[in-house]
Every structure is written in C-alpha cells, then in structure tokens.
Coordinates of C-alpha atoms in Angstrom, one line a residue:
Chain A
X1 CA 0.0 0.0 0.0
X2 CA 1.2 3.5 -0.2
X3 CA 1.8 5.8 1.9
X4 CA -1.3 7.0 3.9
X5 CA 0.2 10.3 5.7
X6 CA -2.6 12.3 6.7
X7 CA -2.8 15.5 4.9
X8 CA -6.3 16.8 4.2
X9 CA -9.1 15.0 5.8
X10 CA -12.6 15.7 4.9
X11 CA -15.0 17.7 7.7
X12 CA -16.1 14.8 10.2
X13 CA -19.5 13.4 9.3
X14 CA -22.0 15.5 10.6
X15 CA -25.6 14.4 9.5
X16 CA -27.3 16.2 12.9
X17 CA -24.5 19.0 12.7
X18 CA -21.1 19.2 13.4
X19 CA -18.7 21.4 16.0
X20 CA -16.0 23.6 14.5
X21 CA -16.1 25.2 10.9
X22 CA -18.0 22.1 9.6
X23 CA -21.9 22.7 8.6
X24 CA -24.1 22.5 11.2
X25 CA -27.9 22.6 11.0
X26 CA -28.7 20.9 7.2
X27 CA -30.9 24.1 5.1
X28 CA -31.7 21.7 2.8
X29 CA -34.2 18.4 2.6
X30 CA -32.1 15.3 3.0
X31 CA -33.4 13.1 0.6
X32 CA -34.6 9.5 1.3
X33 CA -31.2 7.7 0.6
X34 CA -32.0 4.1 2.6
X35 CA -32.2 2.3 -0.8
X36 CA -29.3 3.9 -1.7
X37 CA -27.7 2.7 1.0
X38 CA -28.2 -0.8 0.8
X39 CA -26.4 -0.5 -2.8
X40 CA -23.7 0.9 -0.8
X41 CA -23.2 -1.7 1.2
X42 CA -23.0 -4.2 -1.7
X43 CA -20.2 -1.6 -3.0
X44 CA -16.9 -3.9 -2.5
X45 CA -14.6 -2.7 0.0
X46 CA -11.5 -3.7 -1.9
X47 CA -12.8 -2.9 -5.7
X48 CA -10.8 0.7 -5.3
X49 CA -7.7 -1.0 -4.5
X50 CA -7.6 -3.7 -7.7
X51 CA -9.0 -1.1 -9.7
X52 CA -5.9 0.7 -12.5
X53 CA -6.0 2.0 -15.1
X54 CA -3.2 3.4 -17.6
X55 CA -2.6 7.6 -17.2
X56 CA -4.8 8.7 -20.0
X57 CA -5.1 11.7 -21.9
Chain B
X1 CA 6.5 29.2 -29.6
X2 CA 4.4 27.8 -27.3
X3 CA 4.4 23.9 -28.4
X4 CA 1.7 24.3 -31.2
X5 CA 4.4 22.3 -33.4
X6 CA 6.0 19.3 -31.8
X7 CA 7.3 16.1 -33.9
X8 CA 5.9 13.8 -31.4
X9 CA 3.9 14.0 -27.6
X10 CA 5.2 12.6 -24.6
X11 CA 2.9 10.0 -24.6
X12 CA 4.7 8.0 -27.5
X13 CA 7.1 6.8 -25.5
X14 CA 4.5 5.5 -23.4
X15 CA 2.3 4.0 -25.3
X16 CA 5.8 2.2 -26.8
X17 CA 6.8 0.8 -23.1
X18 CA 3.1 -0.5 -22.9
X19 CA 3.9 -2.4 -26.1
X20 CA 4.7 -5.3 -24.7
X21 CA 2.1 -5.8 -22.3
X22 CA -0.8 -5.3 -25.4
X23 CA 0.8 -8.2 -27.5
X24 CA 0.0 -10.3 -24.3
X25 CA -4.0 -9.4 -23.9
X26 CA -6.7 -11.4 -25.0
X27 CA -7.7 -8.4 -27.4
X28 CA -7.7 -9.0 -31.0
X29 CA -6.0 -6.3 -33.5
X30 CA -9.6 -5.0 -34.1
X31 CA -10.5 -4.1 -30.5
X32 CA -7.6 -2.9 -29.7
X33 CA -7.6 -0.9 -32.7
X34 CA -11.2 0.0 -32.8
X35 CA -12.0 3.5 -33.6
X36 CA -15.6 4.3 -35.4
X37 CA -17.9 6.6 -35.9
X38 CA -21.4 6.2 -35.0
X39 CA -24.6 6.9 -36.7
X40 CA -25.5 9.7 -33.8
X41 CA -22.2 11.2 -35.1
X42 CA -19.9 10.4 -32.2
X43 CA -16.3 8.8 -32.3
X44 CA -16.0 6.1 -29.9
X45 CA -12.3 4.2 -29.9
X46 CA -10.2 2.5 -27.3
X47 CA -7.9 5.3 -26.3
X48 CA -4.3 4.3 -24.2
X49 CA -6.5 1.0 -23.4
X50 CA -10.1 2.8 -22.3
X51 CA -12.7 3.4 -24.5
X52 CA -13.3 6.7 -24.8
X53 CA -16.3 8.5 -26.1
X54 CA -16.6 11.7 -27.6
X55 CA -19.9 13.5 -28.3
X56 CA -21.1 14.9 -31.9
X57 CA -20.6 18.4 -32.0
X58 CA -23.3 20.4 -30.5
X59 CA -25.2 24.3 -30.5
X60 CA -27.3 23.9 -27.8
X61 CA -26.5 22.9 -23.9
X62 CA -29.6 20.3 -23.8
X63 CA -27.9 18.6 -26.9
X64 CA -24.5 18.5 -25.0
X65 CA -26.2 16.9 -21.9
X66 CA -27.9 14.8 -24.4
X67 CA -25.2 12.8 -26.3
X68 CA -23.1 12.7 -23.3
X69 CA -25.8 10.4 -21.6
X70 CA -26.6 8.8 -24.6
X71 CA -22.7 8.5 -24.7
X72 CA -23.0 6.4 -21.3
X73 CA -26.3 4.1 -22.4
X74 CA -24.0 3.0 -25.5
X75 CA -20.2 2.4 -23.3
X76 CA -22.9 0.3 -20.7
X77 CA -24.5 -1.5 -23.8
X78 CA -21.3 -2.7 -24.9
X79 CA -19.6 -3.6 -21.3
X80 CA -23.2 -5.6 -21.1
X81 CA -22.3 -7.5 -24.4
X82 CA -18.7 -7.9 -23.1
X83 CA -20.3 -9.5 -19.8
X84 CA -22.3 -12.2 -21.0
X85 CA -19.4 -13.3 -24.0
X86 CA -16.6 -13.5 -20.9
X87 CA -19.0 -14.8 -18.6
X88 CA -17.3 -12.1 -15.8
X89 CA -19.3 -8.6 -14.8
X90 CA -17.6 -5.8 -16.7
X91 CA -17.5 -2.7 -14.9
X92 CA -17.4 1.4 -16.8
X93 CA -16.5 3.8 -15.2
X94 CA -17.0 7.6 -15.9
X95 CA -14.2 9.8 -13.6
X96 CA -10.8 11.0 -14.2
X97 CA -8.6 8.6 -11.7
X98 CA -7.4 4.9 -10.1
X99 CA -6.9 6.7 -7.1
X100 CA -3.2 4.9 -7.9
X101 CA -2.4 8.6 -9.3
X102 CA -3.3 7.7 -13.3
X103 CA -5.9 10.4 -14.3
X104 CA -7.6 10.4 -17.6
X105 CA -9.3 13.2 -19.0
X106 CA -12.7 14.5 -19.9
X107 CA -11.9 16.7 -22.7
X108 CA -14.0 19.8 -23.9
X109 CA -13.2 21.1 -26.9
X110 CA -15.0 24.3 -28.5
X111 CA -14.3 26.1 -31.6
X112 CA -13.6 29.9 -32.1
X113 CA -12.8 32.5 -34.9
X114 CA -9.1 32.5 -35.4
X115 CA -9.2 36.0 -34.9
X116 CA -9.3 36.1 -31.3
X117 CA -5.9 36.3 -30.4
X118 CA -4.2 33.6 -28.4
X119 CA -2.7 35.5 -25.5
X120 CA -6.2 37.4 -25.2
X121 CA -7.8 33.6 -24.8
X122 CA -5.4 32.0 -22.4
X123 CA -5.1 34.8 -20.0
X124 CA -8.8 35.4 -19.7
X125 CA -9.7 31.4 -19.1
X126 CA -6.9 30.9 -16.4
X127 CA -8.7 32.2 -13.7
X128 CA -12.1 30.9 -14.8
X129 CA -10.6 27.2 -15.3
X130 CA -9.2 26.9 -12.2
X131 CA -12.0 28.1 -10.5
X132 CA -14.9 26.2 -12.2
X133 CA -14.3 23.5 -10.4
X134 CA -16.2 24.3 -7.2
X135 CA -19.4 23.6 -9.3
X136 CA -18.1 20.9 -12.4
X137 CA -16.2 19.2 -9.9
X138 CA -16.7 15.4 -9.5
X139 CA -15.3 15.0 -6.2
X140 CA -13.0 12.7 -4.8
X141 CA -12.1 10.9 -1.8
X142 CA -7.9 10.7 -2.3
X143 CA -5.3 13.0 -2.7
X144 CA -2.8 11.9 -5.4
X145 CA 0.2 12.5 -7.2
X146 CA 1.2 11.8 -10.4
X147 CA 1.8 8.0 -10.5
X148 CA 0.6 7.8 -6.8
X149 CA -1.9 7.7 -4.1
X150 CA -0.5 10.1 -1.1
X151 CA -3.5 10.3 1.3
X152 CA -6.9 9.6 2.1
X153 CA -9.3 12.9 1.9
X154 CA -11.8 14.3 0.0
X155 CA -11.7 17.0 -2.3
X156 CA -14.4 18.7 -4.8
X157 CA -12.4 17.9 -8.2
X158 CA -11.2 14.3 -9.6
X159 CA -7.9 16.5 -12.0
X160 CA -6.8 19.0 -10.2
X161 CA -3.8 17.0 -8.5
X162 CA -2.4 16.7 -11.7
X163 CA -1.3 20.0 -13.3
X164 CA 2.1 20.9 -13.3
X165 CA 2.4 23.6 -16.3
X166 CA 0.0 26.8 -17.3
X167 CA 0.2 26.2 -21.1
X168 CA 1.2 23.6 -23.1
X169 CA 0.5 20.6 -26.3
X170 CA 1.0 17.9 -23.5
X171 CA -2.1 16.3 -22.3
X172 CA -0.8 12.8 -20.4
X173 CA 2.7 14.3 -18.7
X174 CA 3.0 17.5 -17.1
X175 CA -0.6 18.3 -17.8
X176 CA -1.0 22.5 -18.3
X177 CA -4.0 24.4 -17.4
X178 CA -4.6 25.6 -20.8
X179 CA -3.6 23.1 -23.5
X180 CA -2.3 24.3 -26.8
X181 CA -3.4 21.4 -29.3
X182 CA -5.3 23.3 -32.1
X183 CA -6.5 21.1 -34.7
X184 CA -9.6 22.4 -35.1
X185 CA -11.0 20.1 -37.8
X186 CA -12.5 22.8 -39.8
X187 CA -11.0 25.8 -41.9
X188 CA -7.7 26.7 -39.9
X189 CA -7.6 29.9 -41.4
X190 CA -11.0 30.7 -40.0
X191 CA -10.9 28.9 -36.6
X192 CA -9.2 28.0 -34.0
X193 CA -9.5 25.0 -31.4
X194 CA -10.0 25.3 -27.3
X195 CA -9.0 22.4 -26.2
X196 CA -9.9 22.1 -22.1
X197 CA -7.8 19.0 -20.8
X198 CA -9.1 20.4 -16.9
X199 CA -12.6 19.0 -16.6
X200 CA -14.0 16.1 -14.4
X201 CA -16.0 13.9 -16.1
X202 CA -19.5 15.1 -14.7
X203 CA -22.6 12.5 -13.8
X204 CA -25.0 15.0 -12.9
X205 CA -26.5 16.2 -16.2
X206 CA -26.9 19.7 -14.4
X207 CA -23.5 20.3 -13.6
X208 CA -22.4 19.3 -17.1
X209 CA -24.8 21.9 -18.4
X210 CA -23.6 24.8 -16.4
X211 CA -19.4 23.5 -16.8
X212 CA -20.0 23.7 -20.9
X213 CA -22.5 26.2 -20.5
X214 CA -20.5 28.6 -18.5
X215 CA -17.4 28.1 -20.6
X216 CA -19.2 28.7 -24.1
X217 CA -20.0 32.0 -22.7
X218 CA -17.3 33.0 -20.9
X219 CA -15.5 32.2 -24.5
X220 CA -18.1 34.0 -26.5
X221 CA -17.8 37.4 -24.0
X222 CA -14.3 37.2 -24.4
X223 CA -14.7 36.9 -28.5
X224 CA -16.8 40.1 -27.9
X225 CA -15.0 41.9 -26.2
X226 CA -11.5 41.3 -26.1
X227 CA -10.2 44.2 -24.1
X228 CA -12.0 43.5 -21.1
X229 CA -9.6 42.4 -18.1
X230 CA -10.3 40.1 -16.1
X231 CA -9.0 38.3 -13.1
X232 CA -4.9 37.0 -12.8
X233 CA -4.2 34.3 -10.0
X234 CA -0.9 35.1 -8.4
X235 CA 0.0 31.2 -8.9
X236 CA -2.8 29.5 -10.9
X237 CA -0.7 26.1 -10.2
X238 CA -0.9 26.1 -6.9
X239 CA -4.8 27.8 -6.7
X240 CA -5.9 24.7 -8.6
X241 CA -4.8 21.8 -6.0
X242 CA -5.9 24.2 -3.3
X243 CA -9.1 25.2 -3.6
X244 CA -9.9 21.3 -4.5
X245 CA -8.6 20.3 -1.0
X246 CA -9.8 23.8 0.7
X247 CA -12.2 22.0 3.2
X248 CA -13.5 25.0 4.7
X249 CA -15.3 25.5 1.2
X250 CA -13.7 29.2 1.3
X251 CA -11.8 28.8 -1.7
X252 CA -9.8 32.0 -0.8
X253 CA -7.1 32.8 -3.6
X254 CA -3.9 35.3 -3.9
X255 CA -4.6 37.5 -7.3
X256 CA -1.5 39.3 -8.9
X257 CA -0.2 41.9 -6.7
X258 CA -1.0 40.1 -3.4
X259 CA -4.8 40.7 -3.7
X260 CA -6.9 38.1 -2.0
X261 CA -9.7 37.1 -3.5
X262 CA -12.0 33.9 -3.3
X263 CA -12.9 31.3 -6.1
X264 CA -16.6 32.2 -6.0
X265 CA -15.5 35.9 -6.4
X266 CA -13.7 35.1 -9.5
X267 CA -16.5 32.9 -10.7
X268 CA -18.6 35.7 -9.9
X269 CA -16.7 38.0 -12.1
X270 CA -16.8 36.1 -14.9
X271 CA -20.6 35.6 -14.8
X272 CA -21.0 39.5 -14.2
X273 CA -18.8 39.7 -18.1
X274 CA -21.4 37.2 -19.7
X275 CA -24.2 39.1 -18.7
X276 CA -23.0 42.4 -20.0
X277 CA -21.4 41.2 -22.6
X278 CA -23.8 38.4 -23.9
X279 CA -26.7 38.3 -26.1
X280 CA -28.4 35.9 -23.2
X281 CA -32.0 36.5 -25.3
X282 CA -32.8 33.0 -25.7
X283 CA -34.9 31.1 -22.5
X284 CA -31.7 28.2 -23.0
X285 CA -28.8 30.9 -22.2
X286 CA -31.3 32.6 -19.8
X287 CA -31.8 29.0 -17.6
X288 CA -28.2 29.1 -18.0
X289 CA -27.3 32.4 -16.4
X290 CA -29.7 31.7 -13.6
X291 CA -28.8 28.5 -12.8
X292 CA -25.3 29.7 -12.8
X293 CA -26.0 32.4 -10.2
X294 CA -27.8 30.5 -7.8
X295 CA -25.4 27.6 -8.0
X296 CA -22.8 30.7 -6.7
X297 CA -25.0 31.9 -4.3
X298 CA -25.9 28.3 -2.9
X299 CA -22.6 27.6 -2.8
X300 CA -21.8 30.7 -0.4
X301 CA -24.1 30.3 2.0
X302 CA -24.3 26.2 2.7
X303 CA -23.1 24.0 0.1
X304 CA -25.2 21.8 1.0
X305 CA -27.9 23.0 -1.0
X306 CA -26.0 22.0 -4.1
X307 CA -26.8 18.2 -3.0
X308 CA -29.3 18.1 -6.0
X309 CA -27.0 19.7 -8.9
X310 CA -23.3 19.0 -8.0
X311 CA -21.2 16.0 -8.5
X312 CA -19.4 16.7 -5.6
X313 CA -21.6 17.6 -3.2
X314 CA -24.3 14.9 -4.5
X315 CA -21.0 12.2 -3.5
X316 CA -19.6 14.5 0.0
X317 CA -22.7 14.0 1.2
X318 CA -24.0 10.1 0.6
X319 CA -20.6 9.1 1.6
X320 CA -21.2 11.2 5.1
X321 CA -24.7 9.2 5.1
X322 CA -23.0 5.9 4.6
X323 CA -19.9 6.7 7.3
X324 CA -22.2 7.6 9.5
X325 CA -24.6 4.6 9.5
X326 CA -21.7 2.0 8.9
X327 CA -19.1 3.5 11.1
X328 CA -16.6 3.4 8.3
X329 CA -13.0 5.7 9.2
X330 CA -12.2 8.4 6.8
X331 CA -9.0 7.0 5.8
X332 CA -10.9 3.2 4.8
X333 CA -9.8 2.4 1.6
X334 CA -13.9 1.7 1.2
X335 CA -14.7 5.1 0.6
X336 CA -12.5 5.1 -2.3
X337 CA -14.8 1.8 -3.8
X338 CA -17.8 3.8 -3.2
X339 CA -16.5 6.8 -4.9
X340 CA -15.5 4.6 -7.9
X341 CA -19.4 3.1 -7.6
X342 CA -21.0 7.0 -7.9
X343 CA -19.2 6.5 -11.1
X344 CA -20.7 3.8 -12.5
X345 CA -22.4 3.7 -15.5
X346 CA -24.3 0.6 -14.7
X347 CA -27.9 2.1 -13.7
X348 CA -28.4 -1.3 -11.7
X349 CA -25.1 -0.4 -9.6
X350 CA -24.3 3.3 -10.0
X351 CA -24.7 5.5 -7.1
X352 CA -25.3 8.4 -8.7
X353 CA -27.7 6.5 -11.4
X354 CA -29.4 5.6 -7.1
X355 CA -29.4 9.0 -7.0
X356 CA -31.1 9.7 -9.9
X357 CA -34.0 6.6 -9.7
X358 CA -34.8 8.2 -5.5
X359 CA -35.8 11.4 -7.5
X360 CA -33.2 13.3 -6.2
X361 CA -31.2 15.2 -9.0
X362 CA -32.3 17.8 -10.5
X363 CA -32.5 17.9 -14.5
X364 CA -32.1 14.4 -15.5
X365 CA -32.5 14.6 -19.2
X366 CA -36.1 12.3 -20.6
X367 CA -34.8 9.1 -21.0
X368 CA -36.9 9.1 -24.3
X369 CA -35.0 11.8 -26.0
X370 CA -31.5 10.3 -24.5
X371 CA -32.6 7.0 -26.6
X372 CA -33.0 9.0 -29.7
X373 CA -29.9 10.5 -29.7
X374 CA -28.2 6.8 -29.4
X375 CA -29.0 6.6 -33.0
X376 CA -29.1 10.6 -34.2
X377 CA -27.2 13.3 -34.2
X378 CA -28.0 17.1 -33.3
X379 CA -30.1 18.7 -36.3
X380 CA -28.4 21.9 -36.3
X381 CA -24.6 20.8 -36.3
X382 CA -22.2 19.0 -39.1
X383 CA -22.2 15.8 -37.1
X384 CA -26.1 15.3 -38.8
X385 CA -24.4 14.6 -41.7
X386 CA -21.7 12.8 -40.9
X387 CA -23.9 10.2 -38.6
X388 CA -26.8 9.9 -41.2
X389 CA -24.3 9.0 -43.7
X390 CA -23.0 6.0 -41.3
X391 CA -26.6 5.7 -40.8
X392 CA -27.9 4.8 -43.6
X393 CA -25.3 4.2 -45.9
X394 CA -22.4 2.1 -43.7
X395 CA -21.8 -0.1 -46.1
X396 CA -20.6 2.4 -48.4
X397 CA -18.6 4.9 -46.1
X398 CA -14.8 4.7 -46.8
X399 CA -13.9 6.9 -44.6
X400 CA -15.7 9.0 -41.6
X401 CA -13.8 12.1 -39.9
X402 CA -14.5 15.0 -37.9
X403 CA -14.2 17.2 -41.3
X404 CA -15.3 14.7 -44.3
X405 CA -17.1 11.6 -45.1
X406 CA -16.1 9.4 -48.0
X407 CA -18.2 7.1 -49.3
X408 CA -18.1 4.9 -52.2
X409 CA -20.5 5.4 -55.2
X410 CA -21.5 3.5 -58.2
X411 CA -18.8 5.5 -60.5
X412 CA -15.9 6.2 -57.8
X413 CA -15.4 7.9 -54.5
X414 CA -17.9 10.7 -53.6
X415 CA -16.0 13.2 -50.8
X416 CA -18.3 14.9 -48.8
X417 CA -16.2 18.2 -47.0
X418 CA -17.5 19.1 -43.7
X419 CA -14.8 21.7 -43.2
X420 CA -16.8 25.1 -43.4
X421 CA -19.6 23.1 -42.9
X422 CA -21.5 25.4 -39.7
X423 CA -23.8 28.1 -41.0
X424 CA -27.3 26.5 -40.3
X425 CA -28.6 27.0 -43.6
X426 CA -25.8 25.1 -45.4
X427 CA -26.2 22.1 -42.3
X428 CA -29.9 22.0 -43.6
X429 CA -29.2 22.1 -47.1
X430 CA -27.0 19.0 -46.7
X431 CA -29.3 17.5 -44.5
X432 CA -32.2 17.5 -46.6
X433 CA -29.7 16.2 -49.4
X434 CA -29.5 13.1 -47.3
X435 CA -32.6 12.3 -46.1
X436 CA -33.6 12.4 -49.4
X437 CA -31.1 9.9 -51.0
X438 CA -31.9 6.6 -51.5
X439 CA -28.5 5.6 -52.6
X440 CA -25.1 7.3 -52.2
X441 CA -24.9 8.3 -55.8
X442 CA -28.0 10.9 -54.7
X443 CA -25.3 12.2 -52.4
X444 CA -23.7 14.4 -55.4
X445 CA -25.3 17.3 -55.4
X446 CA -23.4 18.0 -51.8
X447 CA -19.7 16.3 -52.9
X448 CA -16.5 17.6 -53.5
X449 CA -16.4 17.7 -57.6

C-alpha cells in the first residue's frame, strides 16, 4: 500500500450538525437515501484498490 | 512558440513501453484498434486502453447533456455485451482517476474564430478554469500525485492533482491548465481549437450543463469583447490543487499583486462579463445564467444546498450518510470503492444512477429523447451529416472524420467536405440532401467535384 500520511481529511461526518467550521444545522431536505444505502453496502470494500487503469489523456 | 508544433507528444514513449504488455492481452487487433464513428455522429475508440467517447458536435447545452448520456447508455451496452461473452461482470467507469495517481481526461473542446488572439484567450480562461471546479467538480475521496496515491481525503475535483504547467500541447505528462493542441477540424484559417484537458467527467447532467454552459459564454464574452480584463491568479498552479482540497469551502485565492480574493468571487466576475457582454435572449442561455447564479449563491451560504446539482456535493454528502450509518474511518480504503461506484455507469449499480431513480437530481434529461440520440445526431450541427451518412449508408462509407465523409458510389469515390460546414442554412441544405437519397450516388449534389 502507499503511503497513507494524513494530509487533508474531509470535515467529520456531521448528519445532525457538526462542531468547528464544519456545517451545522442541514438548510436543505435530506433526501430518502436508505435504498441507496443498501447499494452501498453491496459496493466492494476492496474494488478501489484492484482497480488501474493506464494515465490517459 | 508555445508547443503548437511538436514532432511527437510525450505519450509516445509511453504508449511504446506499454507495447509489450498489449501483444499479451486477450484483445484482437480490431478491439484494440477500434475506432468508429457512429450513426449519432460520435467517435467512440479505445484510447491508451479505455474506450473513450466523444460527443457529436453540438449548439445547444440540452444537446451536450444529451449525447453525453446517450454517450454512457451506449459504453454500458457494450460492457453488457462484453459481460455475458466472458461470462465475468464488466465494470465502466465515468471519472478521471485509479486513485493509484493515473488520471484520464474529460476533454472539452470548442471552436472559435481564429481572430481572437491567443494570449487574449489564455489569460482570460486561467482564472475561470481553475476556479470552475467548485461547481463541475466530480469529487474525490484521495489526494494523489502523479503515478501515486498520497492520502486519504476528499476534495471537490477528480484532475486537479495533476497540473504541473499553465500552457502547453502535453495532455498525459506534465498536464497545463490551458492546452495548446489546435487542430480544429475545420478551416484553420478561420478557426481556431480550445481544447480544455481540466474537466471532471461530470454525472449529474446539471452540472455538465452549467461546466459547458458557463465556458461557451465565458469564451463568447471574451470573443466580444476582447479588451476586457479580467481576473490573474498570483499562482494559478498552486490555486488549482488548493481550492480542490480547501475544506472550509472558502476557496480563498492570492490575485497578482497580493490581492486576496475567493474562487466564488472570481466565478462571480466572470458571470458579471457574460451578462453584459452576452446576447443571453434565448430562455436556453437565460436558464443558463440563472442556474449559474444561484449555483454561486448556494454555494456561499451552505453547500449543501447544491446536493441536488453537483457532483461533488451529491457524492460528499451520501458518503457522510453511509460513514455515518456504517461507522466506516475516513481514511478506509472503502470510501475510495464507493466513490468509484458513484461512477458507474451501470444504472443497476451506479450511485449516482441511485441517486437519480430516488428522484433526487435535478435535470435528468427524458430518458426518451436520451434514446434518440443513441442513434441521431443534433439537427443543427455538421455531425447530422456525418452520422446519417454511417446511418444509412455504412456499407458504403470509406472513410468518416470529424471534417469529411467518403463514401463509395456507383462510378468512384464521392468526398463529402465538412470543413466550413457550420452556417445553419448550409447544415440544412446538406441534410435535406441526405434524407432524401436513396442511394449514395444521390449524395452528389453535396460532394467535392
């Protein structure tokens, strides 16, 4: 594996709101996302790290 | 001389080290070699082992959004055909990285008069390019370098670790910010080429609207009126990776002379030159403008409003949804999977295809009208004539390029230019020319004598 050195990591997830900088109360609708979600799960874990592809244009 | 003559790219040497490895893959000469034109007039060919797909040419933004989905039904139809004759799941995917630090592009390419002079072009897109990105990016979850993954992370554009000049012909090694290849398949003398190399490849139709959209104008204010200044990053090279990792979602920038200024104000600049500069008469440009405004103004005061529009937003936050139901860490390798899987363009497994069937996305082209343009071009463009020829004369088409279609007829070859072929009137001229031929012989009135 590479090297994993933390160097920018995303705003913690905050679905309620978050402390800091991050968002905090959602302005917006959060859509209905628990199909979704099950097709996430089925997402493999390990499919990023066999994935390559040749640099490209 | 800024590299718009060069014996050979880069990439040659390359594609020769990868030589080896081709001669050993199940492929035979024909897919690896396969390059065609289609009867919607789109190219689609295997390009440095991917396929790659590139759209007709269009006038309108709906047509754009158009043939790029239709673009994805026909790269899914053939992975689907691929499946069942391997008897193996073959996956597509549309976005711009391995997350092993191998990007590929999502090129835009639009044509302008030659007169507008280069230097007046490059120096007004800088600033717009690398600022785009906080509404046509695609997001990702990895920071990379060229040839390398270097840490987990998200940030709101797929490209933008992988710049490393402002202008230049390269495209696969030491990418620039504003690419110099002008062939502009059409009369040189008249136009020129813009060939963007810095573009995510978008899966929210929306947000491919307003990237193209918002470029054609910008472009077309800056054919109008050349003279206008606009704004000059103090180090566009080192803006671009920034503001993609920025997670504060501030964007702030250093203009020449030290000024500070922020992505959004820069985008808000360039907006501010389309609308005085513009003829924004039709309802098309008009959706455009607006939608372009609020994106900015959505953007500004929670992001998160954007959920419906923008790729990366759309991804940020689903990912968020899933980390938080699944306790997954933000450095799992996972998130990286489920980033690749927003990317799909398997509607049965894509997440942003998920998002698209729970109603959530805003204009998602008719599915009806994506159909049609599998199989036809855009009415008002060249590419009519170059897809209805494949269309209904395959058999007899020689040869099919961006600027001419040769085709063989009953007494020799019959060379149909497409070169200056753009002033409506002519398009429909040769249009009605084919739709009226029964054979290509009837194809004379509109070929090269």
């Amino acid at each position: 594996m590479p090297d994993q050195t933390q160097k920018q990591r995303p705003a913690p997830p905050s679905p309620g709101g978050g402390g800091g900088e991050g968002p905090r109360e959602p302005q917006v609708e959060k859509p209905n996302t628990e199909e979704l979600l099950k097709r996430m799960r089925k997402v493999d874990p390990d499919q990023a790290r066999r994935y390559r592809q040749r640099t490209g244009q | 001389m800024r590299g718009f003559r060069v014996l050979e790219l880069r990439q040659d040497y390359d594609e020769a080290n990868y030589t080896r490895q081709d001669e050993e893959r199940e492929l035979s000469f024909e897919e690896i070699k396969s390059d065609q034109v289609l009867p919607n007039g789109a190219r689609f060919y295997n390009d440095h082992a991917h396929p790659e797909y590139c759209t007709p040419e269009c006038r309108s933004f709906s047509d754009i959004v158009l043939q790029d989905r239709a673009g994805e039904r026909i790269v899914e139809a053939c992975a689907q055909k691929l499946s069942e004759r391997r008897g193996a799941k073959v996956r597509v995917y549309k976005n711009n990285t391995d997350f092993w630090g191998h990007s590929y592009g999502c090129h835009e390419n639009y044509l302008l008069p030659r007169s507008l002079a280069w230097a007046t072009l490059a120096e007004g897109m800088e600033a717009f390019l690398v600022t785009r990105q906080i509404y046509a990016g695609a997001g990702k979850f990895g920071i990379e370098v060229e040839d390398a993954f270097e840490a987990p992370g998200f940030q709101i554009a797929q490209r933008s670790d992988f710049f490393s000049e402002l202008q230049s012909v390269d495209t696969m090694q030491r990418r620039p910010i504003i690419n110099t290849r002008d062939e502009p398949h059409a009369n040189a003398r008249l136009y020129r080429r813009f060939h963007v190399i810095i573009g995510d490849a978008n899966m929210s139709p929306f947000a491919t609207r307003l990237k193209v959209g918002a470029t054609a104008l910008v472009l077309e204010a800056l054919v109008l009126d050349p003279k206008r200044l606009h704004p000059r990053l103090e180090d566009p090279l080192a803006a671009l990776p920034a503001i993609s990792q920025d997670t504060s979602y501030k964007w702030e920038v250093a203009l020449v002379g030290k000024k500070q200024s922020t992505a959004l104000e820069i985008q808000r600049h360039y907006l501010a030159c389309v609308k005085a500069v513009c003829d924004l008469g039709s309802p098309e440009r008009q959706a455009l403008v607006a939608d372009w405004e609020t994106a900015l103004n959505d953007l500004e005061q929670d992001y998160r409003k954007c959920r419906d529009r923008l790729d990366w937003v759309a991804k940020l936050m689903l990912v968020w949804e899933f980390q938080a139901a699944e306790n997954v860490p933000e450095d799992d390798p996972w998130l990286r999977s489920l980033d690749l899987a927003y990317h799909l363009v398997d509607e049965a497994e894509g997440l942003h295809a998920g998002l698209e069937h729970a109603g959530v996305m805003k204009d998602v082209p008719d599915e009806k009208a994506v159909q049609a343009a599998i199989s036809l071009p855009p009415k008002d463009t060249r590419a009519w004539i170059r897809g209805r020829c494949v269309g209904k004369f395959a058999d007899a088409v020689i040869s099919a390029q961006w600027d001419h279609v040769t085709l063989r007829g009953s007494e020799g070859r019959l060379r149909i230019s497409l070169l200056d072929l753009f002033a409506p009137e002519d398009v429909l001229r040769y249009a009605q020319c084919i739709e009226r031929a029964v054979t290509p012989d009837d194809l004379q009135a509109i070929a090269e004598t």
